[in-house]
Tab-separated table of C-alpha atoms (C1' of nucleotides) in Angstrom:
chain	number	residue	atom	x	y	z
A	1	MET	CA	10.464	-6.074	-17.652
A	2	ALA	CA	13.229	-6.040	-15.023
A	3	SER	CA	13.479	-2.242	-15.256
A	4	THR	CA	16.400	-0.003	-16.072
A	5	THR	CA	19.798	-1.552	-15.588
A	6	ARG	CA	21.375	1.807	-14.826
A	7	SER	CA	24.064	1.508	-17.516
A	8	LYS	CA	22.357	2.717	-20.699
A	9	PRO	CA	22.444	6.463	-21.433
A	10	ARG	CA	18.882	7.684	-21.958
A	11	PRO	CA	16.317	5.742	-19.886
A	12	ALA	CA	15.060	7.352	-16.716
A	13	ARG	CA	15.758	6.787	-13.092
A	14	ASP	CA	12.718	5.130	-11.644
A	15	SER	CA	9.679	5.201	-13.825
A	16	GLU	CA	8.366	1.835	-12.666
A	17	ALA	CA	8.623	2.744	-9.002
A	18	THR	CA	6.638	5.915	-9.627
A	19	ARG	CA	3.900	4.015	-11.409
A	20	GLN	CA	3.694	1.479	-8.637
A	21	ALA	CA	3.622	4.087	-5.894
A	22	LEU	CA	0.701	5.766	-7.628
A	23	LEU	CA	-1.147	2.491	-8.059
A	24	ASP	CA	-0.699	1.641	-4.376
A	25	ALA	CA	-1.648	5.050	-3.053
A	26	GLY	CA	-4.608	5.291	-5.396
A	27	ALA	CA	-5.930	1.855	-4.473
A	28	ALA	CA	-5.915	2.627	-0.767
A	29	LEU	CA	-7.574	6.010	-1.189
A	30	PHE	CA	-10.141	5.052	-3.820
A	31	ALA	CA	-11.164	2.004	-1.795
A	32	GLU	CA	-11.752	4.087	1.306
A	33	HIS	CA	-13.350	7.179	-0.214
A	34	GLY	CA	-14.499	6.343	-3.719
A	35	PHE	CA	-13.446	7.984	-6.960
A	36	ASP	CA	-15.009	11.339	-6.193
A	37	GLY	CA	-13.844	11.379	-2.591
A	38	VAL	CA	-10.173	11.557	-3.510
A	39	SER	CA	-8.190	14.343	-5.152
A	40	VAL	CA	-5.136	13.850	-7.319
A	41	ASP	CA	-3.206	15.984	-4.842
A	42	GLU	CA	-3.921	13.507	-2.066
A	43	ILE	CA	-2.860	10.569	-4.201
A	44	ALA	CA	0.347	12.262	-5.242
A	45	ARG	CA	1.152	13.301	-1.695
A	46	ARG	CA	0.587	9.803	-0.366
A	47	ALA	CA	2.659	8.284	-3.168
A	48	ARG	CA	5.374	10.908	-2.546
A	49	VAL	CA	5.318	11.724	-6.203
A	50	ASN	CA	4.545	14.833	-8.204
A	51	LYS	CA	0.907	15.011	-9.215
A	52	ALA	CA	1.746	15.718	-12.829
A	53	MET	CA	2.975	12.122	-12.923
A	54	ILE	CA	-0.616	10.897	-12.799
A	55	SER	CA	-1.363	12.457	-16.138
A	56	TYR	CA	2.001	11.455	-17.532
A	57	HIS	CA	1.759	7.769	-16.602
A	58	PHE	CA	-1.958	7.109	-16.669
A	59	GLY	CA	-3.449	9.915	-18.724
A	60	GLY	CA	-5.300	11.390	-15.770
A	61	LYS	CA	-7.262	10.456	-12.667
A	62	GLU	CA	-9.724	8.208	-14.475
A	63	GLY	CA	-6.900	6.403	-16.191
A	64	LEU	CA	-5.235	5.665	-12.873
A	65	TYR	CA	-8.521	4.443	-11.445
A	66	GLY	CA	-9.080	2.109	-14.352
A	67	ALA	CA	-5.545	0.767	-14.146
A	68	ILE	CA	-5.976	-0.036	-10.453
A	69	LEU	CA	-9.268	-1.798	-11.038
A	70	ALA	CA	-7.909	-3.831	-13.917
A	71	ALA	CA	-4.735	-4.777	-12.057
A	72	ALA	CA	-6.861	-6.484	-9.414
A	73	ALA	CA	-9.736	-7.783	-11.510
A	74	VAL	CA	-7.788	-9.450	-14.284
A	75	PRO	CA	-5.750	-11.932	-12.233
A	76	ALA	CA	-8.710	-12.603	-9.936
A	77	ALA	CA	-10.976	-13.379	-12.869
A	78	GLU	CA	-8.357	-15.665	-14.342
A	79	ARG	CA	-7.821	-17.725	-11.212
A	80	LEU	CA	-11.499	-18.081	-10.420
A	81	ARG	CA	-12.365	-18.957	-13.984
A	82	GLU	CA	-9.771	-21.746	-13.935
A	83	LEU	CA	-11.225	-23.020	-10.705
A	84	ALA	CA	-14.742	-23.122	-12.122
A	85	ALA	CA	-13.567	-24.889	-15.250
A	86	ALA	CA	-11.603	-27.541	-13.370
A	87	ASP	CA	-13.240	-30.878	-12.768
A	88	ILE	CA	-13.508	-30.723	-8.977
A	89	PRO	CA	-16.358	-32.038	-6.827
A	90	PRO	CA	-18.889	-29.211	-6.267
A	91	VAL	CA	-18.519	-28.976	-2.507
A	92	GLU	CA	-14.768	-28.727	-2.760
A	93	ALA	CA	-14.970	-26.275	-5.649
A	94	LEU	CA	-17.307	-24.018	-3.678
A	95	THR	CA	-14.970	-24.140	-0.716
A	96	ARG	CA	-11.962	-23.382	-2.840
A	97	TYR	CA	-13.771	-20.494	-4.508
A	98	VAL	CA	-14.336	-18.787	-1.178
A	99	GLU	CA	-10.811	-19.513	0.015
A	100	THR	CA	-9.297	-18.249	-3.207
A	101	PHE	CA	-11.395	-15.118	-3.079
A	102	VAL	CA	-10.162	-14.331	0.405
A	103	GLU	CA	-6.604	-15.174	-0.486
A	104	LEU	CA	-6.759	-12.800	-3.452
A	105	THR	CA	-8.052	-9.991	-1.302
A	106	GLU	CA	-5.295	-10.529	1.188
A	107	LYS	CA	-2.869	-9.672	-1.566
A	108	ASN	CA	-5.090	-6.785	-2.586
A	109	PRO	CA	-7.371	-5.659	0.243
A	110	HIS	CA	-8.596	-2.678	-1.732
A	111	PHE	CA	-10.268	-4.671	-4.439
A	112	PRO	CA	-13.529	-5.607	-2.644
A	113	PRO	CA	-14.462	-2.030	-1.745
A	114	MET	CA	-13.608	-0.792	-5.204
A	115	ILE	CA	-15.611	-3.442	-6.999
A	116	LEU	CA	-18.554	-2.980	-4.663
A	117	ARG	CA	-18.537	0.758	-5.259
A	118	GLU	CA	-18.569	0.070	-8.974
A	119	LEU	CA	-21.536	-2.250	-8.605
A	120	MET	CA	-23.436	0.360	-6.616
A	121	GLY	CA	-22.520	3.480	-8.554
A	122	GLY	CA	-23.755	4.361	-11.992
A	123	GLY	CA	-20.881	2.225	-13.157
A	124	ARG	CA	-18.085	4.400	-14.341
A	125	LEU	CA	-16.087	1.781	-16.175
A	126	PHE	CA	-18.759	-0.694	-16.942
A	127	ASP	CA	-18.551	-0.856	-20.687
A	128	GLU	CA	-14.853	-1.128	-21.126
A	129	ALA	CA	-12.434	-3.974	-20.844
A	130	PHE	CA	-13.331	-4.192	-17.172
A	131	PHE	CA	-16.809	-5.593	-17.314
A	132	PRO	CA	-16.011	-9.075	-18.679
A	133	HIS	CA	-13.713	-9.667	-15.736
A	134	VAL	CA	-16.470	-8.894	-13.275
A	135	LEU	CA	-18.703	-11.295	-15.137
A	136	ALA	CA	-16.035	-13.973	-14.880
A	137	ILE	CA	-15.556	-13.470	-11.140
A	138	PHE	CA	-19.266	-13.763	-10.400
A	139	GLY	CA	-20.021	-16.241	-13.141
A	140	SER	CA	-17.469	-18.722	-11.864
A	141	ILE	CA	-19.244	-19.416	-8.608
A	142	ARG	CA	-22.578	-19.471	-10.355
A	143	MET	CA	-21.264	-22.220	-12.606
A	144	ILE	CA	-19.932	-24.192	-9.669
A	145	ILE	CA	-23.339	-24.080	-8.013
A	146	ALA	CA	-25.138	-24.970	-11.226
A	147	ARG	CA	-22.849	-27.957	-11.653
A	148	GLY	CA	-23.535	-29.075	-8.099
A	149	ILE	CA	-27.239	-28.992	-8.815
A	150	ALA	CA	-26.856	-30.868	-12.083
A	151	LEU	CA	-24.910	-33.558	-10.235
A	152	LYS	CA	-27.629	-33.677	-7.567
A	153	VAL	CA	-25.083	-32.914	-4.886
A	154	PHE	CA	-26.920	-29.674	-4.155
A	155	ARG	CA	-30.635	-29.178	-3.837
A	156	PRO	CA	-32.337	-27.550	-6.845
A	157	VAL	CA	-31.824	-23.965	-5.687
A	158	ASP	CA	-31.627	-20.998	-8.052
A	159	PRO	CA	-27.939	-20.664	-8.999
A	160	LEU	CA	-28.143	-16.924	-9.660
A	161	VAL	CA	-29.760	-16.176	-6.319
A	162	THR	CA	-27.499	-18.588	-4.495
A	163	HIS	CA	-24.261	-17.217	-5.845
A	164	LEU	CA	-25.399	-13.699	-4.979
A	165	SER	CA	-25.958	-14.708	-1.398
A	166	VAL	CA	-22.568	-16.394	-1.036
A	167	VAL	CA	-20.481	-13.756	-2.797
A	168	GLY	CA	-22.564	-11.024	-1.223
A	169	SER	CA	-21.948	-12.060	2.323
A	170	LEU	CA	-18.286	-12.607	1.565
A	171	LEU	CA	-17.838	-9.179	-0.013
A	172	PHE	CA	-19.795	-7.545	2.760
A	173	PHE	CA	-17.627	-9.160	5.388
A	174	LEU	CA	-14.470	-8.023	3.645
A	175	VAL	CA	-15.514	-4.420	3.056
A	176	THR	CA	-16.626	-3.962	6.651
A	177	GLU	CA	-13.420	-5.159	8.252
A	178	GLY	CA	-12.383	-1.549	8.666
A	179	VAL	CA	-15.454	-0.564	10.679
A	180	ARG	CA	-15.090	-3.533	12.974
A	181	GLU	CA	-11.457	-2.680	13.519
A	182	ARG	CA	-12.405	0.847	14.483
A	183	MET	CA	-15.232	-0.412	16.682
A	184	GLU	CA	-12.910	-2.839	18.408
A	185	LYS	CA	-10.475	-0.040	19.200
A	186	LYS	CA	-13.308	1.930	20.732
A	187	GLY	CA	-14.301	-1.145	22.707
A	188	ILE	CA	-17.841	-1.243	21.295
A	189	LEU	CA	-17.625	-4.498	19.381
A	190	PRO	CA	-19.959	-6.973	21.110
A	191	ALA	CA	-17.582	-9.934	20.645
A	192	PRO	CA	-13.970	-10.635	19.651
A	193	ARG	CA	-13.386	-9.480	16.102
A	194	PRO	CA	-13.786	-12.408	13.717
A	195	LEU	CA	-10.899	-13.059	11.356
A	196	PRO	CA	-11.393	-13.782	7.666
A	197	LYS	CA	-10.620	-17.427	8.304
A	198	ASP	CA	-13.411	-17.607	10.898
A	199	PHE	CA	-15.807	-16.149	8.421
A	200	VAL	CA	-14.715	-18.488	5.673
A	201	ALA	CA	-15.159	-21.467	7.952
A	202	HIS	CA	-18.654	-20.305	8.878
A	203	LEU	CA	-19.631	-19.664	5.281
A	204	LYS	CA	-18.412	-23.086	4.208
A	205	ASP	CA	-20.216	-24.742	7.064
A	206	VAL	CA	-23.550	-22.994	6.796
A	207	THR	CA	-23.887	-22.736	3.027
A	208	ILE	CA	-22.834	-26.303	2.428
A	209	ARG	CA	-25.396	-27.440	4.981
A	210	GLY	CA	-27.974	-25.210	3.365
A	211	LEU	CA	-27.241	-26.503	-0.108
A	212	LEU	CA	-26.570	-30.175	0.308
A	213	ALA	CA	-29.193	-32.580	-0.968
A	214	GLU	CA	-28.210	-35.108	1.688
A	215	PRO	CA	-28.013	-33.336	5.047
A	216	PRO	CA	-24.852	-34.214	6.973
A	217	ARG	CA	-25.038	-36.255	10.132
A	218	ASN	CA	-24.953	-33.693	12.902
B	12	MET	CA	-47.701	18.989	11.295
B	13	ALA	CA	-50.388	19.352	8.589
B	14	SER	CA	-48.551	22.337	7.041
B	15	THR	CA	-49.765	25.821	6.300
B	16	THR	CA	-53.486	26.256	6.097
B	17	ARG	CA	-53.206	29.111	3.578
B	18	SER	CA	-55.336	31.514	5.656
B	19	LYS	CA	-52.928	33.048	8.156
B	20	PRO	CA	-50.971	36.130	7.064
B	21	ARG	CA	-47.255	35.470	7.582
B	22	PRO	CA	-46.364	31.791	7.211
B	23	ALA	CA	-44.814	30.777	3.938
B	24	ARG	CA	-46.154	29.011	0.913
B	25	ASP	CA	-44.646	25.581	0.969
B	26	SER	CA	-41.727	25.110	3.250
B	27	GLU	CA	-42.491	21.485	4.046
B	28	ALA	CA	-42.763	20.553	0.391
B	29	THR	CA	-39.366	22.116	-0.266
B	30	ARG	CA	-37.771	20.161	2.573
B	31	GLN	CA	-39.284	16.936	1.356
B	32	ALA	CA	-38.269	17.505	-2.255
B	33	LEU	CA	-34.695	18.043	-1.118
B	34	LEU	CA	-34.743	14.929	1.044
B	35	ASP	CA	-36.069	12.837	-1.835
B	36	ALA	CA	-33.725	14.188	-4.461
B	37	GLY	CA	-30.749	13.939	-2.127
B	38	ALA	CA	-31.511	10.360	-1.140
B	39	ALA	CA	-31.647	9.203	-4.734
B	40	LEU	CA	-28.460	10.988	-5.733
B	41	PHE	CA	-26.395	10.212	-2.637
B	42	ALA	CA	-27.361	6.555	-2.853
B	43	GLU	CA	-26.240	6.313	-6.448
B	44	HIS	CA	-23.077	8.432	-6.361
B	45	GLY	CA	-22.038	8.878	-2.758
B	46	PHE	CA	-21.650	12.109	-0.823
B	47	ASP	CA	-18.725	13.386	-2.851
B	48	GLY	CA	-20.198	12.330	-6.169
B	49	VAL	CA	-23.095	14.754	-5.953
B	50	SER	CA	-23.129	18.544	-6.085
B	51	VAL	CA	-25.682	20.750	-4.390
B	52	ASP	CA	-26.578	22.116	-7.808
B	53	GLU	CA	-27.647	18.672	-8.978
B	54	ILE	CA	-29.719	18.097	-5.880
B	55	ALA	CA	-31.437	21.459	-6.203
B	56	ARG	CA	-32.106	20.939	-9.898
B	57	ARG	CA	-33.594	17.508	-9.336
B	58	ALA	CA	-35.720	18.788	-6.462
B	59	ARG	CA	-36.753	21.800	-8.608
B	60	VAL	CA	-35.764	24.060	-5.791
B	61	ASN	CA	-33.233	26.824	-5.382
B	62	LYS	CA	-29.930	25.552	-4.105
B	63	ALA	CA	-29.738	28.175	-1.381
B	64	MET	CA	-32.616	26.260	0.214
B	65	ILE	CA	-30.221	23.485	1.162
B	66	SER	CA	-28.324	25.777	3.459
B	67	TYR	CA	-31.493	27.424	4.681
B	68	HIS	CA	-33.311	24.224	5.622
B	69	PHE	CA	-30.469	21.878	6.508
B	70	GLY	CA	-27.493	24.093	7.197
B	71	GLY	CA	-25.578	22.833	4.170
B	72	LYS	CA	-24.842	19.723	2.173
B	73	GLU	CA	-23.637	17.673	5.129
B	74	GLY	CA	-26.713	18.617	7.087
B	75	LEU	CA	-28.967	17.384	4.317
B	76	TYR	CA	-27.009	14.161	4.096
B	77	GLY	CA	-27.320	13.545	7.804
B	78	ALA	CA	-31.031	14.276	7.762
B	79	ILE	CA	-31.588	11.752	4.986
B	80	LEU	CA	-29.612	9.082	6.767
B	81	ALA	CA	-31.397	9.649	10.052
B	82	ALA	CA	-34.830	9.718	8.426
B	83	ALA	CA	-34.277	6.182	7.207
B	84	ALA	CA	-32.201	4.741	10.038
B	85	VAL	CA	-34.309	5.826	12.972
B	86	PRO	CA	-37.607	4.118	12.065
B	87	ALA	CA	-35.755	1.061	10.770
B	88	ALA	CA	-33.814	0.711	13.999
B	89	GLU	CA	-36.992	1.079	16.006
B	90	ARG	CA	-38.936	-1.596	14.162
B	91	LEU	CA	-36.115	-4.092	14.149
B	92	ARG	CA	-35.329	-3.501	17.783
B	93	GLU	CA	-38.948	-4.220	18.682
B	94	LEU	CA	-38.831	-7.367	16.653
B	95	ALA	CA	-35.707	-8.584	18.424
B	96	ALA	CA	-37.165	-7.792	21.823
B	97	ALA	CA	-40.460	-9.591	21.158
B	98	ASP	CA	-40.856	-13.113	22.401
B	99	ILE	CA	-41.082	-14.908	19.074
B	100	PRO	CA	-39.621	-18.320	18.204
B	101	PRO	CA	-36.107	-17.832	16.745
B	102	VAL	CA	-36.822	-19.228	13.301
B	103	GLU	CA	-39.850	-17.013	12.876
B	104	ALA	CA	-38.021	-14.004	14.289
B	105	LEU	CA	-35.161	-14.489	11.840
B	106	THR	CA	-37.629	-14.772	8.977
B	107	ARG	CA	-39.492	-11.690	10.056
B	108	TYR	CA	-36.258	-9.754	10.429
B	109	VAL	CA	-35.365	-10.376	6.800
B	110	GLU	CA	-38.890	-9.642	5.605
B	111	THR	CA	-39.080	-6.444	7.615
B	112	PHE	CA	-35.721	-5.332	6.341
B	113	VAL	CA	-36.846	-5.758	2.752
B	114	GLU	CA	-40.167	-4.125	3.424
B	115	LEU	CA	-38.418	-1.104	4.930
B	116	THR	CA	-36.182	-0.751	1.919
B	117	GLU	CA	-39.139	-0.883	-0.401
B	118	LYS	CA	-40.380	2.272	1.266
B	119	ASN	CA	-36.885	3.687	1.125
B	120	PRO	CA	-34.742	2.004	-1.548
B	121	HIS	CA	-31.901	4.444	-1.056
B	122	PHE	CA	-31.143	3.422	2.472
B	123	PRO	CA	-29.106	0.261	1.796
B	124	PRO	CA	-26.620	1.932	-0.546
B	125	MET	CA	-26.224	4.876	1.784
B	126	ILE	CA	-25.626	2.784	4.855
B	127	LEU	CA	-23.219	0.524	3.010
B	128	ARG	CA	-21.239	3.503	1.794
B	129	GLU	CA	-21.042	4.728	5.366
B	130	LEU	CA	-19.767	1.367	6.537
B	131	MET	CA	-17.092	1.334	3.839
B	132	GLY	CA	-15.984	4.940	3.965
B	133	GLY	CA	-14.056	6.536	6.774
B	134	GLY	CA	-17.465	7.047	8.301
B	135	ARG	CA	-18.472	10.631	7.892
B	136	LEU	CA	-21.262	10.625	10.423
B	137	PHE	CA	-20.154	7.827	12.598
B	138	ASP	CA	-19.934	9.495	15.958
B	139	GLU	CA	-23.135	11.422	15.990
B	140	ALA	CA	-26.679	10.459	16.765
B	141	PHE	CA	-26.556	8.145	13.790
B	142	PHE	CA	-24.283	5.423	15.044
B	143	PRO	CA	-26.545	3.955	17.754
B	144	HIS	CA	-29.212	3.320	15.143
B	145	VAL	CA	-26.812	1.320	13.009
B	146	LEU	CA	-25.885	-0.665	16.067
B	147	ALA	CA	-29.550	-1.362	16.739
B	148	ILE	CA	-30.212	-2.502	13.170
B	149	PHE	CA	-27.331	-4.951	13.172
B	150	GLY	CA	-27.566	-5.844	16.819
B	151	SER	CA	-31.187	-6.930	16.515
B	152	ILE	CA	-30.489	-9.853	14.257
B	153	ARG	CA	-27.443	-10.789	16.271
B	154	MET	CA	-29.645	-11.034	19.327
B	155	ILE	CA	-32.194	-13.154	17.520
B	156	ILE	CA	-29.484	-15.577	16.480
B	157	ALA	CA	-27.961	-15.646	19.952
B	158	ARG	CA	-31.376	-16.437	21.390
B	159	GLY	CA	-31.857	-19.260	18.908
B	160	ILE	CA	-28.570	-20.749	20.026
B	161	ALA	CA	-29.405	-20.374	23.707
B	162	LEU	CA	-32.697	-22.190	23.079
B	163	LYS	CA	-30.803	-24.917	21.188
B	164	VAL	CA	-32.955	-24.309	18.138
B	165	PHE	CA	-29.833	-23.253	16.236
B	166	ARG	CA	-26.489	-24.961	16.240
B	167	PRO	CA	-23.791	-23.252	18.357
B	168	VAL	CA	-22.537	-20.949	15.594
B	169	ASP	CA	-20.867	-17.592	16.233
B	170	PRO	CA	-23.708	-15.030	16.400
B	171	LEU	CA	-21.515	-12.134	15.251
B	172	VAL	CA	-20.228	-13.974	12.214
B	173	THR	CA	-23.642	-15.400	11.431
B	174	HIS	CA	-25.495	-12.132	11.512
B	175	LEU	CA	-22.836	-10.585	9.267
B	176	SER	CA	-23.385	-13.266	6.692
B	177	VAL	CA	-27.172	-12.921	6.702
B	178	VAL	CA	-27.354	-9.134	6.708
B	179	GLY	CA	-24.397	-8.949	4.354
B	180	SER	CA	-25.950	-11.046	1.647
B	181	LEU	CA	-29.228	-9.216	2.060
B	182	LEU	CA	-27.639	-5.773	1.779
B	183	PHE	CA	-25.535	-6.889	-1.140
B	184	PHE	CA	-28.562	-8.182	-2.972
B	185	LEU	CA	-30.416	-4.928	-2.426
B	186	VAL	CA	-27.616	-2.586	-3.455
B	187	THR	CA	-26.929	-4.521	-6.645
B	188	GLU	CA	-30.479	-4.495	-7.955
B	189	GLY	CA	-29.568	-1.545	-10.149
B	190	VAL	CA	-26.747	-3.370	-11.932
B	191	ARG	CA	-28.891	-6.390	-12.594
B	192	GLU	CA	-31.609	-4.175	-13.983
B	193	ARG	CA	-29.134	-2.565	-16.339
B	194	MET	CA	-27.701	-5.950	-17.277
B	195	GLU	CA	-31.145	-7.308	-17.974
B	196	LYS	CA	-31.879	-4.420	-20.308
B	197	LYS	CA	-28.689	-5.182	-22.172
B	198	GLY	CA	-29.698	-8.829	-22.328
B	199	ILE	CA	-26.568	-10.042	-20.565
B	200	LEU	CA	-28.128	-11.374	-17.391
B	201	PRO	CA	-27.652	-15.173	-17.422
B	202	ALA	CA	-31.113	-15.865	-15.945
B	203	PRO	CA	-34.388	-14.065	-15.258
B	204	ARG	CA	-33.806	-11.266	-12.789
B	205	PRO	CA	-34.621	-12.459	-9.260
B	206	LEU	CA	-37.066	-10.342	-7.299
B	207	PRO	CA	-36.521	-9.392	-3.663
B	208	LYS	CA	-39.133	-11.931	-2.637
B	209	ASP	CA	-37.223	-14.696	-4.421
B	210	PHE	CA	-34.097	-13.713	-2.606
B	211	VAL	CA	-35.859	-13.548	0.736
B	212	ALA	CA	-37.309	-16.996	0.185
B	213	HIS	CA	-33.889	-18.365	-0.674
B	214	LEU	CA	-32.241	-16.729	2.301
B	215	LYS	CA	-34.866	-18.099	4.668
B	216	ASP	CA	-34.586	-21.540	3.198
B	217	VAL	CA	-30.827	-21.857	3.069
B	218	THR	CA	-29.868	-20.073	6.270
B	219	ILE	CA	-32.497	-21.815	8.344
B	220	ARG	CA	-31.256	-25.141	7.004
B	221	GLY	CA	-27.700	-24.089	7.722
B	222	LEU	CA	-28.489	-23.022	11.261
B	223	LEU	CA	-30.995	-25.533	12.546
B	224	ALA	CA	-29.821	-28.001	15.154
B	225	GLU	CA	-32.305	-30.574	13.875
B	226	PRO	CA	-32.032	-30.798	10.079
B	227	PRO	CA	-35.430	-30.679	8.377
B	228	ARG	CA	-36.793	-33.716	6.615
B	229	ASN	CA	-35.917	-33.155	2.982
C	29	DG	C1'	-39.067	31.307	2.379
C	30	DT	C1'	-37.241	32.131	-1.795
C	31	DC	C1'	-34.026	33.797	-5.124
C	32	DT	C1'	-29.883	36.132	-7.443
C	33	DA	C1'	-25.304	37.239	-7.452
C	34	DT	C1'	-20.988	36.506	-5.987
C	35	DA	C1'	-17.127	35.197	-3.148
C	36	DG	C1'	-13.288	32.183	-2.328
C	37	DG	C1'	-11.450	27.673	-2.312
C	38	DC	C1'	-10.278	23.562	-4.461
C	39	DT	C1'	-10.221	20.520	-8.533
C	40	DG	C1'	-7.828	18.159	-12.581
C	41	DA	C1'	-4.970	19.059	-16.341
C	42	DT	C1'	-1.007	20.889	-18.846
C	43	DA	C1'	2.812	23.927	-20.899
C	44	DG	C1'	7.302	24.345	-20.585
C	45	DA	C1'	11.880	24.352	-17.876
C	46	DC	C1'	15.117	20.998	-16.465
D	26	DG	C1'	10.711	11.416	-16.315
D	27	DT	C1'	10.221	14.860	-13.274
D	28	DC	C1'	8.800	19.232	-11.482
D	29	DT	C1'	6.933	24.094	-11.065
D	30	DA	C1'	3.645	27.368	-12.202
D	31	DT	C1'	-0.630	28.371	-13.785
D	32	DC	C1'	-5.272	27.945	-15.796
D	33	DA	C1'	-10.122	27.579	-16.317
D	34	DG	C1'	-13.979	25.369	-14.261
D	35	DC	C1'	-16.627	23.833	-10.607
D	36	DC	C1'	-17.607	23.606	-5.920
D	37	DT	C1'	-20.239	25.135	-1.398
D	38	DA	C1'	-21.801	28.724	1.185
D	39	DT	C1'	-23.809	33.265	1.998
D	40	DA	C1'	-25.220	38.317	1.867
D	41	DG	C1'	-28.847	40.824	0.717
D	42	DA	C1'	-33.060	41.941	-2.315
D	43	DC	C1'	-37.723	40.590	-2.497
DNA sequence: GTCTATAGGCTGATAGAC
DNA sequence: GTCTATCAGCCTATAGAC
């Protein structure tokens, strides 16, 4: 795994670096413009790599796209699934879910736009190995909410609807950071640009208040 | 406005119908696949119209796209702006905002995906006549929230962050109806598919609880 | 207003040299 | 593993007949 040690005769110079450059360039471009909005020439240029390498390493444009999606979805699904399975009080679990989600997207800011595009579009990769991971990511928070209701910590809301509203507002916030940044530069943002941590704090505050069976003392 | 009366000599057979067919077909396809994911051939085929008509009536693919976006954004912005300007108690205004938003998208289900794609993407049409309307749509709810805070009906939350979370979850719900429909058909949806009215009810319930200065009696 | 035919550019993929 | 050269296919736009 630690790549070529530079002493053996045959193996190549830098195969892993090429792969990674393509994954990085592709993620940024696909997130911003969608699968159809990006050409393999652009990706190769940005990665400073020959475009034939996309076919060589990933079997083509679709293969690269799928690899990028999986590289982000698999670890995210794993961490969030663990969190949902752990025996943590519902309020804390919900909080940690949101924090973990944001933390994951700080490592990989291109994941939210890509997954949202997949949810909107016909669903290019929705049958393959990818779909179960999406289910895990969304299912985890749904389970946390359902558990909170079962324990009577939360009011008897609909878990499916509730998890959509929490994850939805979170995803929306994350995918629109770019617009706000651009608006701020133009000076047309009506208030200081909120940081992810501000949004997380708000979401925790308001949704917990909205869900709790026993309203907090003000 | 009532189109050709079929008696005069020169005017053409059905120009308005052609325009409308292109607007309808384009809206459906752009919403599902994005600007780059759709070819003018597909649009023309779906509209049962010759593709040269796109250039003739709208000056090209981009022109059609802009016309579709404006046709939905302009009336929406107008109605929501009125609502924000009216002197209505904050809780009711917030409720009506969400209801109006959903009602507007029932007339035009392709608007939420299109606007979300615009917000994510580099922003193809973001400088033109279109941008002010987006500002009005989002600004209206921000104003309602700010008013609620000023009147001490709502807790002193950040209006910018708060309106993002409300509109965000709403938009997310609307643009993911397609996936849930497909999942339901496959039998992999973990609960009965929530209708827009269920979601609206939930959003009203939970956000109002989360925002109110005086928590409601349970 | 509508349609056919076509131009000209760009797309993704690959064969074959190194 | 990498790169160059090249291909066939699709794309949008338009000139010109009706």
